């Protein structure tokens, strides 16, 4: 019987990266509830405490382009392990911060390390995953991250009863464990071994922008960052208290319900993206997310609100794996596209920064319904951008025998001279 994407096993390297991603996300969930309270312990204002949270995100955004260049220059593993180590050291240092400015400084440096390991981790995931299985790998990656985010706060609540500084020390220890896990299991991996410029020239951001699928992925990433990481986190708690007239604790329940819908779709979306294609799954995800988000703004009772929240979560879960797999297809199995990945990540970060600001102004000046409607409309616009984009799922998915990971990487290695490489857009879509 010939192998297919659904029956071919993912390389062990993928599971190592997913496990490390879970540990990292769980640790972040440990410190997230403690950070604002810890900042306030230095007798600063609420705004100043919020700056500590923002400093991490701003550092990630500003340093993203440099992270992409570091990945191309030094290789994914080295940048990945260095990035996690930086976050581990600075997080541990936060526990010993004696002044507010020290806490801001340590968190800012930690943001630099965070974007280093994020960009390099995705590049490494691309490298070790056979092309027709990228959707499944992306789904597992996202699932590990979300489950870690759920587990972290549950553990962090108990640590807070011990000390405000305890979560930072525990997170630092967890990060060093992640470094050890990744180094040990990938140290002799041929799939994860560094590929030099002589072996395979890196794809540039200019080359990636020649591919309509990459532009479409940038658009949907911006809309997703605006909706999920920006508007949902900032507006939903306010909507719950001011419109639904429920307490603050219920806002946490609503976010958990959204995350549950997200997790429920991630693995399915990955499998669908590897079978029917990336584009149709992205389009459905954008439409469902748009509908659920707009619906949330028009709800006025708890039951309808929760249903709309689940729908929006399902849409976001459908969107993430095929979107990331599309970017991976554009880069190719060498994964030598650090700046391309960094630019893709920045599109979501920019959306997450602008979303709360614009939506907040709309909610203040007009209504919550308008703010959520504009957010949903962005997802619809992103879907329109996807319509002319080509399908990027490699035709290897329909071959009689699925290649091994090594064969998949070798098949996608570009020729040595950039002049000899065909533009990514010339790769014809797979046959239906």
PDB file of C-alpha atoms in Angstrom, residues 212-413:
ATOM      1  CA  UNK A 212       0.961  36.015  -4.418  1.00  0.00           C
ATOM      2  CA  UNK A 213       0.452  33.280  -1.814  1.00  0.00           C
ATOM      3  CA  UNK A 214       3.024  34.930   0.467  1.00  0.00           C
ATOM      4  CA  UNK A 215       1.318  38.313   0.114  1.00  0.00           C
ATOM      5  CA  UNK A 216      -2.013  36.654   0.918  1.00  0.00           C
ATOM      6  CA  UNK A 217      -0.495  34.963   3.984  1.00  0.00           C
ATOM      7  CA  UNK A 218       0.849  38.322   5.165  1.00  0.00           C
ATOM      8  CA  UNK A 219      -2.651  39.806   4.850  1.00  0.00           C
ATOM      9  CA  UNK A 220      -4.368  37.029   6.771  1.00  0.00           C
ATOM     10  CA  UNK A 221      -1.608  37.057   9.401  1.00  0.00           C
ATOM     11  CA  UNK A 222      -2.171  40.791   9.927  1.00  0.00           C
ATOM     12  CA  UNK A 223      -5.934  40.277  10.246  1.00  0.00           C
ATOM     13  CA  UNK A 224      -5.439  37.337  12.623  1.00  0.00           C
ATOM     14  CA  UNK A 225      -3.016  39.291  14.785  1.00  0.00           C
ATOM     15  CA  UNK A 226      -5.465  42.208  14.879  1.00  0.00           C
ATOM     16  CA  UNK A 227      -8.427  39.998  15.806  1.00  0.00           C
ATOM     17  CA  UNK A 228      -6.973  37.288  18.040  1.00  0.00           C
ATOM     18  CA  UNK A 229      -3.913  38.766  19.733  1.00  0.00           C
ATOM     19  CA  UNK A 230      -5.162  42.339  19.801  1.00  0.00           C
ATOM     20  CA  UNK A 231      -8.895  42.994  19.793  1.00  0.00           C
ATOM     21  CA  UNK A 232     -10.003  39.798  21.506  1.00  0.00           C
ATOM     22  CA  UNK A 233      -7.633  40.201  24.443  1.00  0.00           C
ATOM     23  CA  UNK A 234      -8.306  43.922  24.863  1.00  0.00           C
ATOM     24  CA  UNK A 235     -12.032  44.290  24.052  1.00  0.00           C
ATOM     25  CA  UNK A 236     -13.635  41.034  25.185  1.00  0.00           C
ATOM     26  CA  UNK A 237     -13.031  41.649  28.918  1.00  0.00           C
ATOM     27  CA  UNK A 238     -14.538  45.147  28.584  1.00  0.00           C
ATOM     28  CA  UNK A 239     -17.452  43.862  26.483  1.00  0.00           C
ATOM     29  CA  UNK A 240     -18.205  41.224  29.110  1.00  0.00           C
ATOM     30  CA  UNK A 241     -18.370  43.753  31.958  1.00  0.00           C
ATOM     31  CA  UNK A 242     -19.961  46.738  30.193  1.00  0.00           C
ATOM     32  CA  UNK A 243     -22.391  45.068  27.763  1.00  0.00           C
ATOM     33  CA  UNK A 244     -23.114  41.650  29.263  1.00  0.00           C
ATOM     34  CA  UNK A 245     -22.788  42.984  32.824  1.00  0.00           C
ATOM     35  CA  UNK A 246     -20.813  40.008  34.072  1.00  0.00           C
ATOM     36  CA  UNK A 247     -17.811  40.054  36.403  1.00  0.00           C
ATOM     37  CA  UNK A 248     -14.167  40.077  35.308  1.00  0.00           C
ATOM     38  CA  UNK A 249     -13.745  36.363  36.007  1.00  0.00           C
ATOM     39  CA  UNK A 250     -16.212  35.543  33.243  1.00  0.00           C
ATOM     40  CA  UNK A 251     -13.929  37.266  30.735  1.00  0.00           C
ATOM     41  CA  UNK A 252     -11.325  34.615  31.484  1.00  0.00           C
ATOM     42  CA  UNK A 253     -13.921  31.936  30.824  1.00  0.00           C
ATOM     43  CA  UNK A 254     -14.754  33.527  27.466  1.00  0.00           C
ATOM     44  CA  UNK A 255     -11.095  33.585  26.432  1.00  0.00           C
ATOM     45  CA  UNK A 256     -10.736  29.954  27.503  1.00  0.00           C
ATOM     46  CA  UNK A 257     -13.771  28.996  25.397  1.00  0.00           C
ATOM     47  CA  UNK A 258     -12.225  30.757  22.396  1.00  0.00           C
ATOM     48  CA  UNK A 259      -8.957  28.878  22.975  1.00  0.00           C
ATOM     49  CA  UNK A 260     -10.864  25.575  23.224  1.00  0.00           C
ATOM     50  CA  UNK A 261     -12.481  26.191  19.847  1.00  0.00           C
ATOM     51  CA  UNK A 262      -9.073  27.057  18.482  1.00  0.00           C
ATOM     52  CA  UNK A 263      -7.441  23.867  19.753  1.00  0.00           C
ATOM     53  CA  UNK A 264     -10.342  21.749  18.497  1.00  0.00           C
ATOM     54  CA  UNK A 265      -9.624  22.844  14.912  1.00  0.00           C
ATOM     55  CA  UNK A 266      -5.824  23.032  14.760  1.00  0.00           C
ATOM     56  CA  UNK A 267      -5.072  19.351  14.126  1.00  0.00           C
ATOM     57  CA  UNK A 268      -8.016  18.928  11.741  1.00  0.00           C
ATOM     58  CA  UNK A 269      -6.983  22.046   9.835  1.00  0.00           C
ATOM     59  CA  UNK A 270      -3.455  20.700   9.478  1.00  0.00           C
ATOM     60  CA  UNK A 271      -4.678  17.402   8.037  1.00  0.00           C
ATOM     61  CA  UNK A 272      -7.067  19.161   5.649  1.00  0.00           C
ATOM     62  CA  UNK A 273      -4.323  21.514   4.490  1.00  0.00           C
ATOM     63  CA  UNK A 274      -2.161  18.504   3.609  1.00  0.00           C
ATOM     64  CA  UNK A 275      -4.952  16.757   1.697  1.00  0.00           C
ATOM     65  CA  UNK A 276      -7.269  19.234  -0.049  1.00  0.00           C
ATOM     66  CA  UNK A 277      -4.810  22.145  -0.074  1.00  0.00           C
ATOM     67  CA  UNK A 278      -3.787  25.197   1.927  1.00  0.00           C
ATOM     68  CA  UNK A 279      -5.933  27.807   0.176  1.00  0.00           C
ATOM     69  CA  UNK A 280      -9.453  26.377   0.685  1.00  0.00           C
ATOM     70  CA  UNK A 281      -8.844  25.802   4.413  1.00  0.00           C
ATOM     71  CA  UNK A 282      -7.512  29.348   4.863  1.00  0.00           C
ATOM     72  CA  UNK A 283     -10.530  30.798   3.054  1.00  0.00           C
ATOM     73  CA  UNK A 284     -13.006  28.858   5.185  1.00  0.00           C
ATOM     74  CA  UNK A 285     -11.110  29.837   8.319  1.00  0.00           C
ATOM     75  CA  UNK A 286     -11.187  33.529   7.424  1.00  0.00           C
ATOM     76  CA  UNK A 287     -14.899  33.454   6.625  1.00  0.00           C
ATOM     77  CA  UNK A 288     -15.802  31.588   9.826  1.00  0.00           C
ATOM     78  CA  UNK A 289     -13.576  33.858  11.935  1.00  0.00           C
ATOM     79  CA  UNK A 290     -15.111  36.945  10.318  1.00  0.00           C
ATOM     80  CA  UNK A 291     -18.651  35.723  10.937  1.00  0.00           C
ATOM     81  CA  UNK A 292     -17.970  34.779  14.555  1.00  0.00           C
ATOM     82  CA  UNK A 293     -16.175  38.053  15.322  1.00  0.00           C
ATOM     83  CA  UNK A 294     -18.914  40.239  13.840  1.00  0.00           C
ATOM     84  CA  UNK A 295     -21.541  38.154  15.641  1.00  0.00           C
ATOM     85  CA  UNK A 296     -19.809  38.692  19.006  1.00  0.00           C
ATOM     86  CA  UNK A 297     -20.320  42.448  18.707  1.00  0.00           C
ATOM     87  CA  UNK A 298     -24.079  42.069  18.228  1.00  0.00           C
ATOM     88  CA  UNK A 299     -24.724  39.681  21.122  1.00  0.00           C
ATOM     89  CA  UNK A 300     -26.530  40.870  24.231  1.00  0.00           C
ATOM     90  CA  UNK A 301     -26.890  37.666  26.235  1.00  0.00           C
ATOM     91  CA  UNK A 302     -24.356  35.220  27.617  1.00  0.00           C
ATOM     92  CA  UNK A 303     -25.439  32.106  25.664  1.00  0.00           C
ATOM     93  CA  UNK A 304     -25.318  33.781  22.255  1.00  0.00           C
ATOM     94  CA  UNK A 305     -22.034  35.439  23.162  1.00  0.00           C
ATOM     95  CA  UNK A 306     -20.445  32.091  24.061  1.00  0.00           C
ATOM     96  CA  UNK A 307     -21.668  30.462  20.833  1.00  0.00           C
ATOM     97  CA  UNK A 308     -20.289  33.331  18.759  1.00  0.00           C
ATOM     98  CA  UNK A 309     -17.001  33.093  20.657  1.00  0.00           C
ATOM     99  CA  UNK A 310     -16.720  29.378  19.877  1.00  0.00           C
ATOM    100  CA  UNK A 311     -17.394  30.059  16.187  1.00  0.00           C
ATOM    101  CA  UNK A 312     -14.668  32.714  16.090  1.00  0.00           C
ATOM    102  CA  UNK A 313     -12.278  30.309  17.818  1.00  0.00           C
ATOM    103  CA  UNK A 314     -13.017  27.559  15.309  1.00  0.00           C
ATOM    104  CA  UNK A 315     -12.281  29.954  12.455  1.00  0.00           C
ATOM    105  CA  UNK A 316      -8.964  31.049  13.957  1.00  0.00           C
ATOM    106  CA  UNK A 317      -8.017  27.402  14.473  1.00  0.00           C
ATOM    107  CA  UNK A 318      -8.773  26.580  10.839  1.00  0.00           C
ATOM    108  CA  UNK A 319      -6.674  29.493   9.640  1.00  0.00           C
ATOM    109  CA  UNK A 320      -3.349  29.076  11.451  1.00  0.00           C
ATOM    110  CA  UNK A 321      -1.869  25.749  10.162  1.00  0.00           C
ATOM    111  CA  UNK A 322      -2.511  26.219   6.396  1.00  0.00           C
ATOM    112  CA  UNK A 323      -1.342  29.830   6.604  1.00  0.00           C
ATOM    113  CA  UNK A 324       1.982  28.832   8.161  1.00  0.00           C
ATOM    114  CA  UNK A 325       2.288  25.879   5.768  1.00  0.00           C
ATOM    115  CA  UNK A 326       1.860  28.265   2.819  1.00  0.00           C
ATOM    116  CA  UNK A 327       4.780  30.391   3.980  1.00  0.00           C
ATOM    117  CA  UNK A 328       6.802  27.199   4.438  1.00  0.00           C
ATOM    118  CA  UNK A 329       5.953  26.141   0.870  1.00  0.00           C
ATOM    119  CA  UNK A 330       7.175  29.475  -0.471  1.00  0.00           C
ATOM    120  CA  UNK A 331      10.473  29.173   1.426  1.00  0.00           C
ATOM    121  CA  UNK A 332      11.051  25.491   0.672  1.00  0.00           C
ATOM    122  CA  UNK A 333      12.442  22.640   2.761  1.00  0.00           C
ATOM    123  CA  UNK A 334      15.850  24.252   3.226  1.00  0.00           C
ATOM    124  CA  UNK A 335      14.169  26.698   5.577  1.00  0.00           C
ATOM    125  CA  UNK A 336      16.712  29.320   4.528  1.00  0.00           C
ATOM    126  CA  UNK A 337      14.350  32.232   4.714  1.00  0.00           C
ATOM    127  CA  UNK A 338      14.853  33.832   8.121  1.00  0.00           C
ATOM    128  CA  UNK A 339      14.014  37.394   6.967  1.00  0.00           C
ATOM    129  CA  UNK A 340      10.960  36.060   5.116  1.00  0.00           C
ATOM    130  CA  UNK A 341       9.689  34.382   8.292  1.00  0.00           C
ATOM    131  CA  UNK A 342      10.509  37.450  10.383  1.00  0.00           C
ATOM    132  CA  UNK A 343       8.512  39.682   8.032  1.00  0.00           C
ATOM    133  CA  UNK A 344       5.595  37.257   8.191  1.00  0.00           C
ATOM    134  CA  UNK A 345       5.732  37.284  12.006  1.00  0.00           C
ATOM    135  CA  UNK A 346       5.881  41.085  12.049  1.00  0.00           C
ATOM    136  CA  UNK A 347       2.624  41.323  10.112  1.00  0.00           C
ATOM    137  CA  UNK A 348       0.795  39.611  12.989  1.00  0.00           C
ATOM    138  CA  UNK A 349       2.655  41.683  15.588  1.00  0.00           C
ATOM    139  CA  UNK A 350       1.718  44.934  13.836  1.00  0.00           C
ATOM    140  CA  UNK A 351      -1.909  43.810  13.742  1.00  0.00           C
ATOM    141  CA  UNK A 352      -1.750  42.995  17.458  1.00  0.00           C
ATOM    142  CA  UNK A 353      -0.397  46.485  18.200  1.00  0.00           C
ATOM    143  CA  UNK A 354      -2.807  48.450  15.982  1.00  0.00           C
ATOM    144  CA  UNK A 355      -5.921  46.356  16.654  1.00  0.00           C
ATOM    145  CA  UNK A 356      -6.545  47.311  20.281  1.00  0.00           C
ATOM    146  CA  UNK A 357      -5.869  50.998  19.566  1.00  0.00           C
ATOM    147  CA  UNK A 358      -8.183  51.344  16.567  1.00  0.00           C
ATOM    148  CA  UNK A 359     -10.866  49.066  17.983  1.00  0.00           C
ATOM    149  CA  UNK A 360     -10.722  50.899  21.300  1.00  0.00           C
ATOM    150  CA  UNK A 361     -11.305  54.246  19.588  1.00  0.00           C
ATOM    151  CA  UNK A 362     -14.214  52.772  17.599  1.00  0.00           C
ATOM    152  CA  UNK A 363     -15.773  51.326  20.751  1.00  0.00           C
ATOM    153  CA  UNK A 364     -15.435  54.665  22.564  1.00  0.00           C
ATOM    154  CA  UNK A 365     -16.673  56.878  19.728  1.00  0.00           C
ATOM    155  CA  UNK A 366     -19.244  54.555  18.120  1.00  0.00           C
ATOM    156  CA  UNK A 367     -19.987  51.171  19.670  1.00  0.00           C
ATOM    157  CA  UNK A 368     -18.576  47.750  20.489  1.00  0.00           C
ATOM    158  CA  UNK A 369     -20.577  46.345  17.575  1.00  0.00           C
ATOM    159  CA  UNK A 370     -18.715  48.661  15.192  1.00  0.00           C
ATOM    160  CA  UNK A 371     -15.327  47.689  16.635  1.00  0.00           C
ATOM    161  CA  UNK A 372     -16.011  43.966  16.216  1.00  0.00           C
ATOM    162  CA  UNK A 373     -17.570  44.534  12.766  1.00  0.00           C
ATOM    163  CA  UNK A 374     -14.459  46.327  11.498  1.00  0.00           C
ATOM    164  CA  UNK A 375     -12.301  43.522  12.891  1.00  0.00           C
ATOM    165  CA  UNK A 376     -14.418  40.901  11.121  1.00  0.00           C
ATOM    166  CA  UNK A 377     -14.352  42.957   7.927  1.00  0.00           C
ATOM    167  CA  UNK A 378     -10.540  42.791   7.945  1.00  0.00           C
ATOM    168  CA  UNK A 379     -10.816  38.991   7.823  1.00  0.00           C
ATOM    169  CA  UNK A 380     -13.162  39.307   4.832  1.00  0.00           C
ATOM    170  CA  UNK A 381     -10.698  41.609   3.066  1.00  0.00           C
ATOM    171  CA  UNK A 382      -7.928  39.081   3.755  1.00  0.00           C
ATOM    172  CA  UNK A 383     -10.117  36.376   2.164  1.00  0.00           C
ATOM    173  CA  UNK A 384     -10.478  38.531  -0.966  1.00  0.00           C
ATOM    174  CA  UNK A 385      -6.682  38.827  -1.152  1.00  0.00           C
ATOM    175  CA  UNK A 386      -6.441  35.033  -0.987  1.00  0.00           C
ATOM    176  CA  UNK A 387      -8.804  34.446  -3.920  1.00  0.00           C
ATOM    177  CA  UNK A 388      -6.237  35.063  -6.720  1.00  0.00           C
ATOM    178  CA  UNK A 389      -3.388  33.367  -4.806  1.00  0.00           C
ATOM    179  CA  UNK A 390      -2.130  30.027  -6.170  1.00  0.00           C
ATOM    180  CA  UNK A 391      -2.307  26.746  -4.268  1.00  0.00           C
ATOM    181  CA  UNK A 392       1.130  25.901  -2.829  1.00  0.00           C
ATOM    182  CA  UNK A 393       0.628  22.316  -1.618  1.00  0.00           C
ATOM    183  CA  UNK A 394       3.467  20.413  -3.366  1.00  0.00           C
ATOM    184  CA  UNK A 395       2.488  17.823  -5.919  1.00  0.00           C
ATOM    185  CA  UNK A 396       4.508  15.291  -3.931  1.00  0.00           C
ATOM    186  CA  UNK A 397       1.346  14.842  -1.914  1.00  0.00           C
ATOM    187  CA  UNK A 398      -0.210  13.006  -4.866  1.00  0.00           C
ATOM    188  CA  UNK A 399       2.839  10.929  -5.758  1.00  0.00           C
ATOM    189  CA  UNK A 400       2.515   7.159  -5.622  1.00  0.00           C
ATOM    190  CA  UNK A 401       4.920   6.954  -2.707  1.00  0.00           C
ATOM    191  CA  UNK A 402       5.468   9.648  -0.125  1.00  0.00           C
ATOM    192  CA  UNK A 403       9.179  10.596   0.151  1.00  0.00           C
ATOM    193  CA  UNK A 404      11.193  10.222   3.315  1.00  0.00           C
ATOM    194  CA  UNK A 405      12.028  13.458   5.142  1.00  0.00           C
ATOM    195  CA  UNK A 406      15.561  13.371   3.680  1.00  0.00           C
ATOM    196  CA  UNK A 407      14.211  12.879   0.151  1.00  0.00           C
ATOM    197  CA  UNK A 408      11.690  15.676   0.601  1.00  0.00           C
ATOM    198  CA  UNK A 409      14.423  18.081   1.674  1.00  0.00           C
ATOM    199  CA  UNK A 410      16.699  17.035  -1.184  1.00  0.00           C
ATOM    200  CA  UNK A 411      13.884  17.414  -3.717  1.00  0.00           C
ATOM    201  CA  UNK A 412      13.266  21.015  -2.693  1.00  0.00           C
ATOM    202  CA  UNK A 413      16.885  22.158  -2.474  1.00  0.00           C
TER     203      UNK A 413
END
